[in-house]
């Protein structure tokens, strides 16, 4: 059998990159001789994160459409033509057996060209409400691996497989709490709040934590606050406070989840899938500024099953302090949320997605 060759494309945010890397790692572990190439968008975070994970990547000149009139929007048709041409050259040169897309505009160009050339394509859709790129590609895709039920109104039913989202392998093998407490130099006698704003940080969550910091510390807790690299200069001063650690980014997610007793998080698809795996009591604060408000839909899919608490940004002023103090002081509520969110986990997602990919080789 010849060496299998795969192109994987996805990026723009960690939510598209980490699933792509998880799929690549699983392919590589099953087929060490396989050749893999990533294709991303120039100037986006995948151009750093993918090489850090040990894979080659080529960048396309492409970016998303902004919601307001900008020069970037005027350039979009030229970027699209350029990225389609480059995708054609990359695919012709690399000769993949299958092309896999995890979302983002770069994956749109690559999968479109692959399907035009008759190469099998697989879409991995992370959200409960699909993005425009994947909706446009669905008709020509061979398989669509989804993380949520009831997506028939967006995708052909016969192509969909419910797999769940790929998550980092290190999260599936639970890290020890004592190691986590030592790693982050935490007090073993205090509960730990973990604050996550996604890979780039979340302005509104950062503003909330800043405003409520004294209230939170009055609950006798310690805080690990991932504010995002865009916001570190604004919030690093709070490292001077006792029981507060402010960081731009967390590399050891396995340990930080093991340390956490309660989590406040955005509800991007990757974050939701990871929190289901680690089973932590979570308050989701969805970003209202994403396409089709899909973060609210992601969070609602969990909160409707009593697996998490959902607070909309518009309701934070009225609800946050009451909701948080009720949760942090109520261990049976924490346990109930933890057990319910864990029931929604799909720990075999990456393996199941790779099974579907291999059927096309």
PDB file of N, CA and C in Angstrom, residues 46 48 50 61 85 89-90 110 117 132 144 169 173 197 230 255 266 310 317 323 340:
ATOM      1  N   UNK A  46      -2.791  29.825  13.016  1.00  0.00           N
ATOM      2  CA  UNK A  46      -2.363  28.487  12.592  1.00  0.00           C
ATOM      3  C   UNK A  46      -0.934  28.470  12.051  1.00  0.00           C
ATOM      4  N   UNK A  48       1.591  29.738  13.303  1.00  0.00           N
ATOM      5  CA  UNK A  48       2.509  29.430  14.422  1.00  0.00           C
ATOM      6  C   UNK A  48       2.150  28.099  15.082  1.00  0.00           C
ATOM      7  N   UNK A  50       0.491  25.350  14.130  1.00  0.00           N
ATOM      8  CA  UNK A  50       0.656  24.074  13.413  1.00  0.00           C
ATOM      9  C   UNK A  50       2.127  23.639  13.378  1.00  0.00           C
ATOM     10  N   UNK A  61      -3.620  33.583   0.937  1.00  0.00           N
ATOM     11  CA  UNK A  61      -4.012  34.991   1.143  1.00  0.00           C
ATOM     12  C   UNK A  61      -5.540  35.040   1.163  1.00  0.00           C
ATOM     13  N   UNK A  85      -6.473  29.650  -6.687  1.00  0.00           N
ATOM     14  CA  UNK A  85      -5.334  29.317  -7.564  1.00  0.00           C
ATOM     15  C   UNK A  85      -4.225  28.622  -6.799  1.00  0.00           C
ATOM     16  N   UNK A  89      -2.685  24.680  -7.026  1.00  0.00           N
ATOM     17  CA  UNK A  89      -1.261  24.330  -7.180  1.00  0.00           C
ATOM     18  C   UNK A  89      -0.798  23.399  -6.053  1.00  0.00           C
ATOM     19  N   UNK A  90      -1.233  23.700  -4.827  1.00  0.00           N
ATOM     20  CA  UNK A  90      -0.831  22.873  -3.667  1.00  0.00           C
ATOM     21  C   UNK A  90      -1.355  21.445  -3.825  1.00  0.00           C
ATOM     22  N   UNK A 110      -9.694  25.383  -0.146  1.00  0.00           N
ATOM     23  CA  UNK A 110      -9.011  24.099  -0.371  1.00  0.00           C
ATOM     24  C   UNK A 110     -10.018  22.995  -0.668  1.00  0.00           C
ATOM     25  N   UNK A 117     -11.638  18.757  -8.299  1.00  0.00           N
ATOM     26  CA  UNK A 117     -10.660  17.837  -8.886  1.00  0.00           C
ATOM     27  C   UNK A 117     -11.010  16.367  -8.624  1.00  0.00           C
ATOM     28  N   UNK A 132     -20.844  29.598   7.475  1.00  0.00           N
ATOM     29  CA  UNK A 132     -21.203  29.743   6.053  1.00  0.00           C
ATOM     30  C   UNK A 132     -20.317  28.883   5.150  1.00  0.00           C
ATOM     31  N   UNK A 144     -19.591  14.341   6.346  1.00  0.00           N
ATOM     32  CA  UNK A 144     -19.647  15.506   7.233  1.00  0.00           C
ATOM     33  C   UNK A 144     -19.740  14.985   8.667  1.00  0.00           C
ATOM     34  N   UNK A 169      -5.661  15.045  23.116  1.00  0.00           N
ATOM     35  CA  UNK A 169      -5.576  13.705  23.701  1.00  0.00           C
ATOM     36  C   UNK A 169      -5.251  13.747  25.195  1.00  0.00           C
ATOM     37  N   UNK A 173      -7.023  11.514  29.130  1.00  0.00           N
ATOM     38  CA  UNK A 173      -6.402  10.830  30.265  1.00  0.00           C
ATOM     39  C   UNK A 173      -6.283  11.858  31.389  1.00  0.00           C
ATOM     40  N   UNK A 197     -11.374  32.726  28.068  1.00  0.00           N
ATOM     41  CA  UNK A 197     -12.035  33.567  27.065  1.00  0.00           C
ATOM     42  C   UNK A 197     -11.783  33.107  25.645  1.00  0.00           C
ATOM     43  N   UNK A 230      -4.159  39.559  23.591  1.00  0.00           N
ATOM     44  CA  UNK A 230      -4.540  40.935  23.211  1.00  0.00           C
ATOM     45  C   UNK A 230      -4.784  41.803  24.444  1.00  0.00           C
ATOM     46  N   UNK A 255      -3.612  20.157  32.954  1.00  0.00           N
ATOM     47  CA  UNK A 255      -3.393  20.460  34.377  1.00  0.00           C
ATOM     48  C   UNK A 255      -4.326  21.559  34.875  1.00  0.00           C
ATOM     49  N   UNK A 266     -16.277  31.147  27.606  1.00  0.00           N
ATOM     50  CA  UNK A 266     -17.003  31.316  26.360  1.00  0.00           C
ATOM     51  C   UNK A 266     -17.515  29.935  25.945  1.00  0.00           C
ATOM     52  N   UNK A 310     -26.015  28.947  31.866  1.00  0.00           N
ATOM     53  CA  UNK A 310     -25.841  29.904  30.763  1.00  0.00           C
ATOM     54  C   UNK A 310     -26.260  31.290  31.245  1.00  0.00           C
ATOM     55  N   UNK A 317     -24.962  41.840  34.588  1.00  0.00           N
ATOM     56  CA  UNK A 317     -25.112  42.810  35.696  1.00  0.00           C
ATOM     57  C   UNK A 317     -26.119  42.302  36.722  1.00  0.00           C
ATOM     58  N   UNK A 323     -25.718  34.057  40.819  1.00  0.00           N
ATOM     59  CA  UNK A 323     -25.468  32.737  40.216  1.00  0.00           C
ATOM     60  C   UNK A 323     -24.145  32.168  40.715  1.00  0.00           C
ATOM     61  N   UNK A 340     -23.760  15.736  34.706  1.00  0.00           N
ATOM     62  CA  UNK A 340     -24.600  15.914  33.517  1.00  0.00           C
ATOM     63  C   UNK A 340     -23.806  16.337  32.287  1.00  0.00           C
TER      64      UNK A 340
END
